[in-house]
């Protein structure tokens, strides 16, 4: 039997918040444009559920349906005043949340927007979404978890996909990048401290520097990073970008110094450990590089590069037995997530001209997986040696008609390169 609760996908409840969450979840699958009948049934079920739940005399949450500043219920007409405009109040709430920095970075504060009836007015969906995007175009500096809350409430990415083509492409890419976390940066370093700077100006410089680095505009990034660094020097995200800029500019010494600062500011900055470990390895500080790699190996999921760095460090330090043991443990606990880069590094230990093979007695499944990798490597090597000769032969054959002499020369070259490939495979055999 179909009921309003089965349509919403929840058990009967008097909790309006739960009803609204269920409605929002189902709305993703019953969009008015794509499924008008399904949407109508969903909307009727939602209205009936809300009506059955009733309005409690005392709300279980602060600010329900109220102006966040005045505490007056939305839609309440004050004596001698016109009824407030819901869209204007919605925009006002957005600005109030953003202006108060502590509330801005708190996702729970933004979730309170869901307690306003205007958010659930389907007839206002278009104007509400337009107002939100205009707001986000001018107010971009928020943590990733806040962006995700806004996406859950307003279906931002889904609406972008359903024909909002008149928005600027750069803005759409920025918003979706923030929601997905690809452009996420931290804000914790600004909390609980007195800042004698223009925070918005600093955050704007930090954001521009990030985009410049991503686009490879090193000169612009350097200028923006320097300006931001002059304003504030305790931001691990900015320092990490300064380190990346130095690496891209070829100044490994400066990058290493900045990465030490990043780790000091944020002892859990995993990317900084990985970059620092690689720079230390390049500077032949192998033990220090191994320490950074071992720190990263404590976490799950472990970066593939951390495994590779650890193996390379152990190879140089002569810890071959330990390297093989690490490889076995990795196979036992993470066999379904092992990356080809790990095999590429680990397979070097199979070269019996470089390392004793007493450590290479591996389980058959491990060897089978590595054989597959070796065959793929040999195929790429063979094609790398022969692709030009194959192309020339095909051109001659179909254009000029290659004779037996050309075919014999081509076959001899193929056989010679095949011999070289097989020789390399024999030297690297398991």
Short mmCIF file of C-alpha atoms in Angstrom, two decimals:
data_model
loop_
_atom_site.label_atom_id
_atom_site.label_comp_id
_atom_site.label_asym_id
_atom_site.label_seq_id
_atom_site.Cartn_x
_atom_site.Cartn_y
_atom_site.Cartn_z
CA UNK A 1 0.00 0.00 0.00
CA UNK A 2 1.38 3.37 -1.02
CA UNK A 3 1.43 5.95 1.76
CA UNK A 4 2.94 9.39 2.15
CA UNK A 5 5.68 7.82 4.25
CA UNK A 6 6.56 5.19 1.66
CA UNK A 7 6.75 7.92 -0.98
CA UNK A 8 9.12 9.89 1.26
CA UNK A 9 11.02 6.71 2.12
CA UNK A 10 10.86 7.10 5.92
CA UNK A 11 8.90 5.75 8.86
CA UNK A 12 5.97 7.86 10.19
CA UNK A 13 7.40 10.70 12.26
CA UNK A 14 6.51 14.04 13.81
CA UNK A 15 10.03 15.34 13.19
CA UNK A 16 9.74 18.07 10.55
CA UNK A 17 13.48 18.17 10.10
CA UNK A 18 13.56 14.48 9.17
CA UNK A 19 10.63 14.99 6.79
CA UNK A 20 12.40 17.85 5.04
CA UNK A 21 15.64 15.88 4.71
CA UNK A 22 13.75 12.95 3.19
CA UNK A 23 11.95 15.30 0.81
CA UNK A 24 15.24 16.90 -0.29
CA UNK A 25 16.77 13.47 -0.87
CA UNK A 26 13.82 12.25 -2.96
CA UNK A 27 13.70 15.55 -4.87
CA UNK A 28 17.01 14.65 -6.48
CA UNK A 29 15.29 11.69 -8.18
CA UNK A 30 11.99 13.44 -9.00
CA UNK A 31 12.99 16.69 -10.66
CA UNK A 32 9.95 18.75 -11.82
CA UNK A 33 11.28 19.04 -15.37
CA UNK A 34 12.09 15.36 -15.85
CA UNK A 35 9.34 13.64 -13.85
CA UNK A 36 6.40 16.04 -13.27
CA UNK A 37 4.02 13.28 -12.07
CA UNK A 38 6.56 11.85 -9.66
CA UNK A 39 7.35 15.33 -8.40
CA UNK A 40 3.64 16.08 -7.87
CA UNK A 41 3.20 12.90 -5.82
CA UNK A 42 6.32 13.72 -3.80
CA UNK A 43 5.19 17.28 -3.15
CA UNK A 44 1.72 16.14 -2.04
CA UNK A 45 3.27 13.57 0.28
CA UNK A 46 5.59 16.21 1.73
CA UNK A 47 2.76 18.70 2.34
CA UNK A 48 0.63 16.00 3.98
CA UNK A 49 3.48 14.84 6.20
CA UNK A 50 4.25 18.39 7.32
CA UNK A 51 0.57 18.97 8.05
CA UNK A 52 0.37 15.77 10.11
CA UNK A 53 3.49 16.70 12.02
CA UNK A 54 1.93 20.04 13.01
CA UNK A 55 3.73 23.10 14.35
CA UNK A 56 5.10 22.48 17.86
CA UNK A 57 4.43 25.16 20.48
CA UNK A 58 8.14 25.27 21.33
CA UNK A 59 10.57 24.54 18.52
CA UNK A 60 13.32 22.01 19.21
CA UNK A 61 15.83 24.17 17.39
CA UNK A 62 16.60 27.90 17.55
CA UNK A 63 15.71 30.18 14.70
CA UNK A 64 13.07 27.98 13.06
CA UNK A 65 11.41 30.12 10.39
CA UNK A 66 12.86 33.26 12.03
CA UNK A 67 14.96 36.19 11.00
CA UNK A 68 18.41 35.28 12.33
CA UNK A 69 19.01 38.90 13.39
CA UNK A 70 15.68 40.02 14.89
CA UNK A 71 14.17 36.67 15.88
CA UNK A 72 10.88 37.64 14.20
CA UNK A 73 9.13 34.81 12.35
CA UNK A 74 9.42 34.99 8.60
CA UNK A 75 6.16 36.17 7.09
CA UNK A 76 5.02 37.85 10.35
CA UNK A 77 3.59 41.25 9.78
CA UNK A 78 4.60 43.82 12.41
CA UNK A 79 2.11 46.47 13.39
CA UNK A 80 2.38 49.40 11.02
CA UNK A 81 4.83 47.56 8.74
CA UNK A 82 4.40 45.60 5.54
CA UNK A 83 5.04 41.84 5.57
CA UNK A 84 8.75 41.13 5.11
CA UNK A 85 9.94 39.86 1.73
CA UNK A 86 11.13 36.24 1.99
CA UNK A 87 13.81 36.58 -0.68
CA UNK A 88 15.22 39.71 0.97
CA UNK A 89 15.32 37.94 4.33
CA UNK A 90 17.02 34.95 2.74
CA UNK A 91 19.73 37.17 1.24
CA UNK A 92 20.08 38.98 4.56
CA UNK A 93 20.63 35.69 6.37
CA UNK A 94 23.35 34.70 3.91
CA UNK A 95 25.18 37.99 4.45
CA UNK A 96 24.87 37.77 8.25
CA UNK A 97 26.34 34.29 8.30
CA UNK A 98 29.21 35.29 6.05
CA UNK A 99 30.02 38.52 7.91
CA UNK A 100 30.46 36.75 11.26
CA UNK A 101 33.64 34.75 10.60
CA UNK A 102 33.06 32.18 13.36
CA UNK A 103 29.60 31.44 11.99
CA UNK A 104 30.88 31.51 8.42
CA UNK A 105 33.25 28.58 8.97
CA UNK A 106 30.75 26.55 11.03
CA UNK A 107 28.68 24.20 8.81
CA UNK A 108 26.06 23.81 11.55
CA UNK A 109 25.21 27.51 11.24
CA UNK A 110 24.53 27.11 7.51
CA UNK A 111 22.39 24.04 8.14
CA UNK A 112 20.06 26.33 10.10
CA UNK A 113 18.92 27.76 6.77
CA UNK A 114 16.93 24.54 6.31
CA UNK A 115 14.69 25.59 9.22
CA UNK A 116 13.13 28.37 7.15
CA UNK A 117 9.95 27.61 5.23
CA UNK A 118 11.15 29.74 2.31
CA UNK A 119 13.86 27.16 1.59
CA UNK A 120 11.14 24.58 0.90
CA UNK A 121 8.95 26.79 -1.29
CA UNK A 122 9.16 25.09 -4.69
CA UNK A 123 7.63 28.08 -6.40
CA UNK A 124 10.60 30.18 -5.29
CA UNK A 125 13.20 27.65 -6.41
CA UNK A 126 14.46 29.68 -9.37
CA UNK A 127 14.76 33.03 -7.61
CA UNK A 128 16.28 31.39 -4.54
CA UNK A 129 18.95 29.62 -6.59
CA UNK A 130 19.76 32.79 -8.57
CA UNK A 131 20.14 34.74 -5.33
CA UNK A 132 22.43 32.08 -3.89
CA UNK A 133 24.69 32.04 -6.97
CA UNK A 134 24.90 35.85 -6.99
CA UNK A 135 25.90 35.68 -3.34
CA UNK A 136 28.54 33.00 -3.94
CA UNK A 137 29.98 35.01 -6.82
CA UNK A 138 30.86 37.79 -4.38
CA UNK A 139 31.49 35.73 -1.22
CA UNK A 140 33.82 32.87 -2.06
CA UNK A 141 35.94 32.32 1.04
CA UNK A 142 34.40 29.41 2.97
CA UNK A 143 35.66 25.95 4.01
CA UNK A 144 34.81 22.85 2.01
CA UNK A 145 32.33 21.47 4.56
CA UNK A 146 30.25 24.66 4.28
CA UNK A 147 30.19 24.38 0.49
CA UNK A 148 28.98 20.80 0.83
CA UNK A 149 26.16 21.89 3.14
CA UNK A 150 25.05 24.49 0.60
CA UNK A 151 25.11 21.85 -2.13
CA UNK A 152 22.97 19.51 -0.03
CA UNK A 153 20.43 22.25 0.69
CA UNK A 154 20.23 23.85 -2.75
CA UNK A 155 21.36 21.08 -5.12
CA UNK A 156 23.88 23.43 -6.69
CA UNK A 157 25.69 20.96 -8.93
CA UNK A 158 22.46 19.33 -10.04
CA UNK A 159 20.96 22.70 -10.98
CA UNK A 160 24.09 23.57 -12.94
CA UNK A 161 23.54 20.37 -14.90
CA UNK A 162 19.88 21.15 -15.58
CA UNK A 163 20.32 24.13 -17.83
CA UNK A 164 21.54 27.12 -15.86
CA UNK A 165 23.71 28.04 -18.82
CA UNK A 166 23.64 31.79 -18.29
CA UNK A 167 26.03 31.61 -15.32
CA UNK A 168 29.68 32.39 -15.92
CA UNK A 169 31.72 29.27 -16.69
CA UNK A 170 34.56 30.37 -14.43
CA UNK A 171 32.14 30.78 -11.52
CA UNK A 172 30.55 27.39 -12.15
CA UNK A 173 33.96 25.70 -12.24
CA UNK A 174 34.98 27.46 -9.06
CA UNK A 175 31.81 26.53 -7.17
CA UNK A 176 31.89 22.89 -8.27
CA UNK A 177 35.60 22.75 -7.41
CA UNK A 178 34.90 24.00 -3.90
CA UNK A 179 32.04 21.53 -3.39
CA UNK A 180 34.12 18.59 -4.59
CA UNK A 181 37.03 19.65 -2.37
CA UNK A 182 39.46 20.12 -5.25
CA UNK A 183 40.05 23.76 -4.27
CA UNK A 184 39.61 23.33 -0.52
CA UNK A 185 41.84 25.27 1.87
CA UNK A 186 41.81 25.55 5.64
CA UNK A 187 40.47 28.33 7.86
CA UNK A 188 41.37 27.02 11.31
CA UNK A 189 44.50 29.17 11.55
CA UNK A 190 42.35 32.35 11.67
CA UNK A 191 40.16 31.28 14.57
CA UNK A 192 40.73 32.36 18.18
CA UNK A 193 43.29 35.01 17.34
CA UNK A 194 43.29 38.77 16.90
CA UNK A 195 43.97 39.64 13.29
CA UNK A 196 45.20 43.11 12.44
CA UNK A 197 44.79 42.53 8.72
CA UNK A 198 42.09 42.81 6.09
CA UNK A 199 41.10 39.14 6.17
CA UNK A 200 39.01 39.29 3.00
CA UNK A 201 41.90 40.88 1.09
CA UNK A 202 44.24 38.16 2.35
CA UNK A 203 41.84 35.36 1.44
CA UNK A 204 41.41 36.89 -2.01
CA UNK A 205 45.18 36.92 -2.56
CA UNK A 206 45.44 33.33 -1.33
CA UNK A 207 42.73 32.22 -3.71
CA UNK A 208 44.24 34.05 -6.69
CA UNK A 209 47.62 32.49 -5.93
CA UNK A 210 46.05 29.03 -5.86
CA UNK A 211 44.41 29.53 -9.26
CA UNK A 212 47.62 31.00 -10.73
CA UNK A 213 49.62 27.98 -9.55
CA UNK A 214 47.06 25.60 -11.02
CA UNK A 215 47.27 27.42 -14.36
CA UNK A 216 51.09 27.42 -14.29
CA UNK A 217 51.37 31.22 -14.16
CA UNK A 218 54.42 31.27 -11.92
CA UNK A 219 55.12 34.99 -12.15
CA UNK A 220 51.59 35.93 -11.12
CA UNK A 221 51.57 33.27 -8.41
CA UNK A 222 54.87 34.50 -6.99
CA UNK A 223 53.61 38.07 -6.78
CA UNK A 224 50.34 37.05 -5.13
CA UNK A 225 52.03 34.68 -2.69
CA UNK A 226 54.51 37.36 -1.65
CA UNK A 227 51.73 39.88 -1.06
CA UNK A 228 49.70 37.40 1.00
CA UNK A 229 52.78 36.28 2.96
CA UNK A 230 53.50 39.90 3.88
CA UNK A 231 50.03 40.13 5.46
CA UNK A 232 49.95 36.82 7.35
CA UNK A 233 52.62 34.16 7.93
CA UNK A 234 50.87 31.55 10.02
CA UNK A 235 48.76 29.93 7.31
CA UNK A 236 49.95 26.38 6.47
CA UNK A 237 47.99 26.35 3.21
CA UNK A 238 49.69 29.50 1.96
CA UNK A 239 53.11 28.20 3.03
CA UNK A 240 52.46 24.93 1.20
CA UNK A 241 51.68 26.89 -1.96
CA UNK A 242 54.89 28.88 -1.50
CA UNK A 243 56.79 25.58 -1.30
CA UNK A 244 55.13 24.29 -4.48
CA UNK A 245 55.96 27.55 -6.23
CA UNK A 246 59.61 27.20 -5.22
CA UNK A 247 59.68 23.60 -6.49
CA UNK A 248 58.15 24.64 -9.81
CA UNK A 249 60.69 27.45 -10.05
CA UNK A 250 63.56 24.99 -9.43
CA UNK A 251 64.60 26.33 -6.01
CA UNK A 252 64.61 23.15 -3.93
CA UNK A 253 66.50 24.77 -1.04
CA UNK A 254 63.86 27.46 -0.54
CA UNK A 255 61.10 24.87 -0.94
CA UNK A 256 62.62 22.67 1.75
CA UNK A 257 62.87 25.58 4.19
CA UNK A 258 59.22 26.50 3.62
CA UNK A 259 58.09 22.88 4.02
CA UNK A 260 59.74 22.78 7.46
CA UNK A 261 57.55 25.79 8.30
CA UNK A 262 54.43 24.05 6.97
CA UNK A 263 55.04 21.01 9.18
CA UNK A 264 55.60 23.30 12.16
CA UNK A 265 52.29 25.07 11.56
CA UNK A 266 50.37 21.88 10.78
CA UNK A 267 52.01 18.65 12.02
CA UNK A 268 49.37 16.65 10.09
CA UNK A 269 50.01 18.21 6.66
CA UNK A 270 50.56 14.95 4.77
CA UNK A 271 51.24 16.56 1.42
CA UNK A 272 54.02 18.60 3.01
CA UNK A 273 55.65 15.45 4.39
CA UNK A 274 55.54 13.82 0.99
CA UNK A 275 57.03 16.83 -0.80
CA UNK A 276 59.69 17.26 1.87
CA UNK A 277 60.57 13.57 1.77
CA UNK A 278 61.05 13.66 -1.99
CA UNK A 279 63.24 16.79 -1.77
CA UNK A 280 65.32 15.23 1.02
CA UNK A 281 65.79 12.12 -1.11
CA UNK A 282 66.96 14.22 -4.05
CA UNK A 283 69.45 15.94 -1.73
CA UNK A 284 70.70 12.49 -0.59
CA UNK A 285 69.36 12.88 2.93
CA UNK A 286 67.93 9.39 2.79
CA UNK A 287 67.34 8.73 6.47
CA UNK A 288 65.40 11.97 6.90
CA UNK A 289 63.40 11.19 3.76
CA UNK A 290 62.61 7.72 5.11
CA UNK A 291 61.31 9.26 8.34
CA UNK A 292 58.81 11.36 6.39
CA UNK A 293 57.75 8.33 4.35
CA UNK A 294 57.29 6.21 7.48
CA UNK A 295 55.16 8.94 9.02
CA UNK A 296 52.83 8.79 6.01
CA UNK A 297 52.71 4.99 6.12
CA UNK A 298 50.83 5.24 9.42
CA UNK A 299 47.72 6.58 7.71
CA UNK A 300 45.04 4.86 5.67
CA UNK A 301 44.69 5.17 2.79
CA UNK A 302 48.41 5.56 2.38
CA UNK A 303 49.66 7.67 -0.54
CA UNK A 304 51.17 5.47 -3.25
CA UNK A 305 54.12 7.85 -3.47
CA UNK A 306 54.89 7.27 0.21
CA UNK A 307 55.34 3.52 -0.39
CA UNK A 308 57.56 4.23 -3.37
CA UNK A 309 59.64 6.75 -1.44
CA UNK A 310 60.11 4.32 1.45
CA UNK A 311 61.26 1.55 -0.90
CA UNK A 312 63.68 3.86 -2.71
CA UNK A 313 65.15 5.05 0.59
CA UNK A 314 65.60 1.50 1.85
CA UNK A 315 67.22 0.52 -1.44
CA UNK A 316 69.85 3.26 -1.13
CA UNK A 317 70.39 2.56 2.56
CA UNK A 318 70.90 -1.16 1.83
CA UNK A 319 67.78 -2.26 3.72
CA UNK A 320 66.72 -4.70 1.01
CA UNK A 321 65.33 -7.29 3.38
CA UNK A 322 63.15 -4.68 5.09
CA UNK A 323 61.96 -3.44 1.68
CA UNK A 324 60.83 -6.92 0.72
CA UNK A 325 59.09 -7.34 4.06
CA UNK A 326 57.25 -4.03 3.56
CA UNK A 327 56.17 -5.23 0.12
CA UNK A 328 54.77 -8.45 1.51
CA UNK A 329 52.80 -6.63 4.21
CA UNK A 330 51.43 -4.28 1.61
CA UNK A 331 50.25 -7.22 -0.47
CA UNK A 332 48.63 -8.95 2.52
CA UNK A 333 46.66 -5.94 3.75
CA UNK A 334 46.04 -3.84 0.62
CA UNK A 335 46.19 -6.27 -2.29
CA UNK A 336 43.12 -4.74 -3.97
CA UNK A 337 44.49 -1.20 -3.97
CA UNK A 338 48.12 -1.71 -4.97
CA UNK A 339 49.08 0.75 -7.67
CA UNK A 340 51.30 0.04 -10.64
CA UNK A 341 53.79 2.64 -9.37
CA UNK A 342 54.48 0.42 -6.39
CA UNK A 343 55.31 -2.50 -8.69
CA UNK A 344 57.49 -0.25 -10.83
CA UNK A 345 59.71 0.54 -7.83
CA UNK A 346 59.50 -2.85 -6.15
CA UNK A 347 60.37 -4.74 -9.33
CA UNK A 348 63.85 -3.20 -9.33
CA UNK A 349 64.75 -5.52 -6.49
CA UNK A 350 64.27 -8.47 -8.84
CA UNK A 351 67.34 -7.50 -10.83
CA UNK A 352 69.69 -10.28 -9.75
CA UNK A 353 72.67 -8.30 -11.05
CA UNK A 354 72.01 -5.61 -8.43
CA UNK A 355 70.49 -7.42 -5.47
CA UNK A 356 70.73 -10.89 -3.97
CA UNK A 357 67.56 -12.81 -4.66
CA UNK A 358 67.24 -14.57 -1.33
CA UNK A 359 64.59 -12.04 -0.34
CA UNK A 360 62.52 -12.42 -3.49
CA UNK A 361 60.69 -15.65 -2.67
CA UNK A 362 57.20 -14.28 -2.87
CA UNK A 363 53.75 -15.94 -2.80
CA UNK A 364 52.55 -17.17 -6.18
CA UNK A 365 49.71 -14.61 -6.34
CA UNK A 366 52.18 -11.79 -5.80
CA UNK A 367 54.48 -13.12 -8.51
CA UNK A 368 51.54 -13.59 -10.90
CA UNK A 369 50.48 -9.99 -10.39
CA UNK A 370 54.04 -8.81 -10.98
CA UNK A 371 54.38 -10.98 -14.09
CA UNK A 372 51.33 -9.24 -15.49
CA UNK A 373 52.95 -5.91 -14.77
CA UNK A 374 56.23 -7.07 -16.35
CA UNK A 375 54.45 -8.18 -19.54
CA UNK A 376 52.78 -4.79 -19.80
CA UNK A 377 56.13 -3.06 -19.26
CA UNK A 378 57.78 -5.20 -21.95
CA UNK A 379 54.97 -4.45 -24.39
CA UNK A 380 55.42 -0.73 -23.87
CA UNK A 381 59.20 -1.14 -24.26
CA UNK A 382 58.78 -3.13 -27.48
CA UNK A 383 56.39 -0.55 -28.94
CA UNK A 384 58.71 2.25 -27.86
CA UNK A 385 61.59 0.66 -29.77
CA UNK A 386 59.64 -0.26 -32.87
CA UNK A 387 56.75 2.15 -33.42
CA UNK A 388 58.69 4.29 -35.90
CA UNK A 389 59.88 1.28 -37.92
CA UNK A 390 56.35 -0.16 -38.01
CA UNK A 391 54.96 3.17 -39.18
CA UNK A 392 57.59 3.57 -41.91
CA UNK A 393 57.04 0.02 -43.15
CA UNK A 394 53.27 0.50 -43.36
CA UNK A 395 53.69 3.80 -45.24
CA UNK A 396 56.09 2.19 -47.73
CA UNK A 397 53.92 -0.88 -48.18
CA UNK A 398 50.64 0.91 -48.85
CA UNK A 399 52.11 3.90 -50.70
CA UNK A 400 54.98 2.58 -52.79
CA UNK A 401 54.58 -1.17 -52.44
CA UNK A 402 57.43 -2.45 -50.26
CA UNK A 403 59.53 -5.14 -51.88
CA UNK A 404 61.06 -8.23 -50.36
CA UNK A 405 64.34 -6.41 -49.57
CA UNK A 406 62.59 -3.74 -47.48
CA UNK A 407 60.50 -6.41 -45.78
CA UNK A 408 63.65 -8.38 -44.92
CA UNK A 409 65.35 -5.28 -43.44
CA UNK A 410 62.25 -4.44 -41.45
CA UNK A 411 61.98 -8.00 -40.13
CA UNK A 412 65.65 -7.96 -39.09
CA UNK A 413 65.12 -4.74 -37.14
CA UNK A 414 62.03 -6.20 -35.46
CA UNK A 415 63.92 -9.33 -34.46
CA UNK A 416 66.83 -7.31 -33.07
CA UNK A 417 64.56 -5.12 -30.96
CA UNK A 418 62.62 -8.18 -29.83
CA UNK A 419 65.92 -9.70 -28.67
CA UNK A 420 66.76 -6.53 -26.71
CA UNK A 421 63.33 -6.55 -25.07
CA UNK A 422 63.66 -10.22 -24.13
CA UNK A 423 67.15 -9.58 -22.73
CA UNK A 424 65.85 -6.83 -20.46
CA UNK A 425 63.00 -9.08 -19.36
CA UNK A 426 65.47 -11.87 -18.51
CA UNK A 427 67.62 -9.55 -16.42
CA UNK A 428 64.53 -8.35 -14.50
CA UNK A 429 62.90 -11.77 -14.16
CA UNK A 430 61.24 -12.81 -10.95
#
